[in-house]
CSV table of C-alpha atoms in Angstrom, one decimal:
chain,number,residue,atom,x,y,z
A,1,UNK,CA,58.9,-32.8,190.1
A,2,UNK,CA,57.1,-32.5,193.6
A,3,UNK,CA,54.6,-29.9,194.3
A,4,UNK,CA,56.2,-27.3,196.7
A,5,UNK,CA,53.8,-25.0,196.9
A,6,UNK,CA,52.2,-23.2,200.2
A,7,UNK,CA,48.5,-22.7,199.8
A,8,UNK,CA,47.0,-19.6,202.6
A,9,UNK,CA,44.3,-21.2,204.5
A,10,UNK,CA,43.9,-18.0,206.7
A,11,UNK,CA,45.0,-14.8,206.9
A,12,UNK,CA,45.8,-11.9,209.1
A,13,UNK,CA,46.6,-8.3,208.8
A,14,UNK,CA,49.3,-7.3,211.6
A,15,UNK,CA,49.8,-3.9,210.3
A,16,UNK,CA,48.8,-1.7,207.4
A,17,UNK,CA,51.1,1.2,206.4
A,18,UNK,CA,51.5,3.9,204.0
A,19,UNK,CA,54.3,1.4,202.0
A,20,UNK,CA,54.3,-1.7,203.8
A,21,UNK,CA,51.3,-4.1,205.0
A,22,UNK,CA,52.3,-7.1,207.3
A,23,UNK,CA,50.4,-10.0,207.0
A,24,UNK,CA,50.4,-13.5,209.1
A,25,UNK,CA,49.4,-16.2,206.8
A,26,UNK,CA,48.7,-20.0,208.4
A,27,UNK,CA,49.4,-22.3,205.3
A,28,UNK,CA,49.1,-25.7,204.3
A,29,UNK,CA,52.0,-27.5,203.2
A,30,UNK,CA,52.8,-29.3,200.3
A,31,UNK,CA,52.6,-32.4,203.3
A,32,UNK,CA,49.6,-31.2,204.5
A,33,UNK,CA,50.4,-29.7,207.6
A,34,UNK,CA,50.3,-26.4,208.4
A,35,UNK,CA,52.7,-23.7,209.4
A,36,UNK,CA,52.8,-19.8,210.0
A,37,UNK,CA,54.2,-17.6,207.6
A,38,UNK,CA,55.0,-13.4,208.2
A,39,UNK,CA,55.0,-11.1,205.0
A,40,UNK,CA,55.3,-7.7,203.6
A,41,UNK,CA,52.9,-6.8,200.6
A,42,UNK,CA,55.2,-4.5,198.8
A,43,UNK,CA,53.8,-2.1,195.8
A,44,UNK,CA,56.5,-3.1,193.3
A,45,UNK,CA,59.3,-0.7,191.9
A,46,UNK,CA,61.1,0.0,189.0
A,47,UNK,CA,64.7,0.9,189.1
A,48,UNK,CA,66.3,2.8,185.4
A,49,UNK,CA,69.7,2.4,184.7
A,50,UNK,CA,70.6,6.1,182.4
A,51,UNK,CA,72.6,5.4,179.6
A,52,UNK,CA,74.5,8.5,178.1
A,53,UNK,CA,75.6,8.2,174.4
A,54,UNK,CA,79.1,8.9,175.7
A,55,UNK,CA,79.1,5.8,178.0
A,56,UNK,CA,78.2,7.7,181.2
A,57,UNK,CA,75.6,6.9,183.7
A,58,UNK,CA,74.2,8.7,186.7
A,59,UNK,CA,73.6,7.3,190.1
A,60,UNK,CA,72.5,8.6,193.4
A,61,UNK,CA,73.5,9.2,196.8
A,62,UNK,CA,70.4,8.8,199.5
A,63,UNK,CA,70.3,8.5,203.1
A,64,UNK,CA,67.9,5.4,203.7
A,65,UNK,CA,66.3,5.0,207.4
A,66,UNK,CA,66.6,1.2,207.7
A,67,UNK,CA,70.1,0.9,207.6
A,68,UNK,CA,71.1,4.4,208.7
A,69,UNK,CA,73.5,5.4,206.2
A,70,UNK,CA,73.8,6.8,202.8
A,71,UNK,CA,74.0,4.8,199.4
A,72,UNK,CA,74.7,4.9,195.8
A,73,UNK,CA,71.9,4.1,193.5
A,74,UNK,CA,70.0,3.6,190.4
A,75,UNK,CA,67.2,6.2,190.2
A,76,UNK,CA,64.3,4.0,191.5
A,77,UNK,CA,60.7,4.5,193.4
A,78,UNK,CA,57.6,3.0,194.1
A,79,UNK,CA,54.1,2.6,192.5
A,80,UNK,CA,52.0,4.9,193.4
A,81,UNK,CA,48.5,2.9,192.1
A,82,UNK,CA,47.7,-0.9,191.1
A,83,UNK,CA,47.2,0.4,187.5
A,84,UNK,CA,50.0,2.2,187.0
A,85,UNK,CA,52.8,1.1,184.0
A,86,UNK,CA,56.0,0.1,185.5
A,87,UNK,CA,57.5,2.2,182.6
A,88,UNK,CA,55.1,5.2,183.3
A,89,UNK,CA,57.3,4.8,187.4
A,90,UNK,CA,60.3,4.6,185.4
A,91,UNK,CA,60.2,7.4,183.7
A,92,UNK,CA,58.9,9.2,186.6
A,93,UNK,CA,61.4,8.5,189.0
A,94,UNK,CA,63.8,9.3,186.6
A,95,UNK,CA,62.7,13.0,186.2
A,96,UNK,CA,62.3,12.8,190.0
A,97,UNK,CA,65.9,11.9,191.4
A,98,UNK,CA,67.9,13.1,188.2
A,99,UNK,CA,66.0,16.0,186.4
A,100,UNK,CA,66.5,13.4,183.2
A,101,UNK,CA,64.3,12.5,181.3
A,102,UNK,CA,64.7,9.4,178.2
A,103,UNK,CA,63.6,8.7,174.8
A,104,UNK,CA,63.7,5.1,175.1
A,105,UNK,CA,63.4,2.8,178.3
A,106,UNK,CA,64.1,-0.8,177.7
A,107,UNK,CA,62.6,-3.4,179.6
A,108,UNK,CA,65.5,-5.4,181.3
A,109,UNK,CA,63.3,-7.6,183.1
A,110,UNK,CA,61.5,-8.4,186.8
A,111,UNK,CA,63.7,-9.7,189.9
A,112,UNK,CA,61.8,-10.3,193.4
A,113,UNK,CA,64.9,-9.0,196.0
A,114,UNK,CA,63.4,-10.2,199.2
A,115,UNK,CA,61.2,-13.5,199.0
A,116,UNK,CA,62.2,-14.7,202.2
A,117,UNK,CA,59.4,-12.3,203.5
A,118,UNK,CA,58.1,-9.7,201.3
A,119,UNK,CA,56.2,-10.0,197.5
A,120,UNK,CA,58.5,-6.7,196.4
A,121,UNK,CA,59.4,-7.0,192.4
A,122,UNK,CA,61.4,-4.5,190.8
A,123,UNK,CA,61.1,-3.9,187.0
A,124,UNK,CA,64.3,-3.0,185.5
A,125,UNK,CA,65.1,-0.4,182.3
A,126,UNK,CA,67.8,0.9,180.5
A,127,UNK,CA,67.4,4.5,179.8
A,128,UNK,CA,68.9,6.2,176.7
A,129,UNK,CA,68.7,8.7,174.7
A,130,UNK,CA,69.0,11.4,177.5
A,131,UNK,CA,67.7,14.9,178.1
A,132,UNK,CA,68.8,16.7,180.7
A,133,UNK,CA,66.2,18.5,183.2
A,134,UNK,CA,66.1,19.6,186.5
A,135,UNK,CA,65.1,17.5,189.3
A,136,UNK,CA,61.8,16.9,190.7
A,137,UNK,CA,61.8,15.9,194.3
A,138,UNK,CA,59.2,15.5,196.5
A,139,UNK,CA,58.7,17.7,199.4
A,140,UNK,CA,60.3,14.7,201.7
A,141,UNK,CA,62.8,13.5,199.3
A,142,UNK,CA,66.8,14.5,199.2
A,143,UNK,CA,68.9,12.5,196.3
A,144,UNK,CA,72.4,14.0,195.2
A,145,UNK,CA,73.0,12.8,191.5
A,146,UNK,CA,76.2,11.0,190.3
A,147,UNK,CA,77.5,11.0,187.0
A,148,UNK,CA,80.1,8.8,186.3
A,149,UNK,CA,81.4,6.0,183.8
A,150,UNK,CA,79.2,3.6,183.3
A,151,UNK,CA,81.7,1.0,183.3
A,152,UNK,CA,82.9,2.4,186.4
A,153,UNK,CA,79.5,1.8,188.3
A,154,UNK,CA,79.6,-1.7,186.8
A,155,UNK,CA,82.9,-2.1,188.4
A,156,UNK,CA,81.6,-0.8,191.9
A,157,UNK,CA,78.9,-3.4,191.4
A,158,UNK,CA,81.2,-6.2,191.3
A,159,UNK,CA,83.9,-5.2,193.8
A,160,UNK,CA,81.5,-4.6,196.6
A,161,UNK,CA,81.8,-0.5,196.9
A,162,UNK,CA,78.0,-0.5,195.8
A,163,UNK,CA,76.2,-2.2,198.4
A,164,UNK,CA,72.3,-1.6,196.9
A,165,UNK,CA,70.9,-5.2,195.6
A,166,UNK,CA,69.0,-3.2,193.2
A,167,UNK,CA,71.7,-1.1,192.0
A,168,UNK,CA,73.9,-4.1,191.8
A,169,UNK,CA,71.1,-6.1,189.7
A,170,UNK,CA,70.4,-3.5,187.6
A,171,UNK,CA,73.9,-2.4,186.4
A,172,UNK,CA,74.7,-5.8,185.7
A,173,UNK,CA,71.2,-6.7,183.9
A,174,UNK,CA,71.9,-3.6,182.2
A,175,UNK,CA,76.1,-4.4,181.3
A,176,UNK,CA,74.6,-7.7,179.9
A,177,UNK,CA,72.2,-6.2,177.8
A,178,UNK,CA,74.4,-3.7,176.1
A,179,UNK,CA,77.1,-6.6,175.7
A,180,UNK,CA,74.5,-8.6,174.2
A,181,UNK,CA,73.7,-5.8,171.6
A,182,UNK,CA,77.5,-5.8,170.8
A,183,UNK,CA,77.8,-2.2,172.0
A,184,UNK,CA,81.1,-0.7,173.3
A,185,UNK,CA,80.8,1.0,176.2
């Protein structure tokens, strides 16, 4: 197999944010020449996937900036420190965005969403065993939950009518596991 990989040979910062830091990298080929590359350095964030014991999930509904308009989600955030346990985010976003809170969270794996120009992984769980709270938003945050079938948000998924790569990754990720456990749904 060749050697494809990029090694940084300098590095600038073009902007540092509260969530995202742009970097312009100069690299050095797997050739040996050199070429420019522009990044994000993303936090990481973990996106849960409730499981109710009757086959239900919940989503949400959240205006994002970016795109200017409103999706449906998987309860998902950000890390708040370098240290922090992807399932510690899990479980708090959960509470967060859907006042739930879960027995057991199972790991369902990383995925990177954007490595065309940012280092952003998402860890993906599979919330079950389900207690219902009330949610904790921040002061800045607005999130509508959804319950539904979780069959039916699989179905979305696939047909197009969810239009969140995360949400579509980890309803699938999650279908898969839950067929591979032999569970009916």
């Amino acid at each position: 197999m060749i050697d494809l990989t990029e090694t940084s040979v300098s590095s600038e910062e073009l902007f540092d944010g509260v969530l995202l830091h742009a970097h312009r990298d100069t690299v050095r080929l797997p050739d040996g020449r050199t070429a420019s590359r522009e990044w994000l350095d993303h936090p990481g964030a973990v996106a849960v996937v409730p499981l109710f014991a009757n086959g239900d999930t919940m989503l949400i509904r959240q205006f994002r900036f970016p795109p200017r308009r409103t999706f449906v989600e998987v309860p998902a955030g950000k890390f708040d420190h370098d240290d922090e346990p992807s399932e510690a985010v899990g479980r708090r976003e959960l509470k967060e965005e859907t006042g739930l809170s879960a027995e057991t969270l199972t790991p369902l794996g990383t995925f990177f969403p954007c490595i065309g120009y940012s280092n952003e992984v998402i860890h993906v769980y599979l919330a079950e065993d389900l207690t219902q709270g009330e949610q904790e938003l921040t002061d800045d945050e607005f999130a509508e939950p959804m319950r539904l079938p979780f069959e039916e948000a699989v179905a979305q998924a696939m047909d197009g009518s969810l239009a969140d790569m995360k949400t579509i990754t980890a309803l699938t990720r999650a279908h898969y596991a839950i067929q591979q456990r032999g569970a009916k749904i």
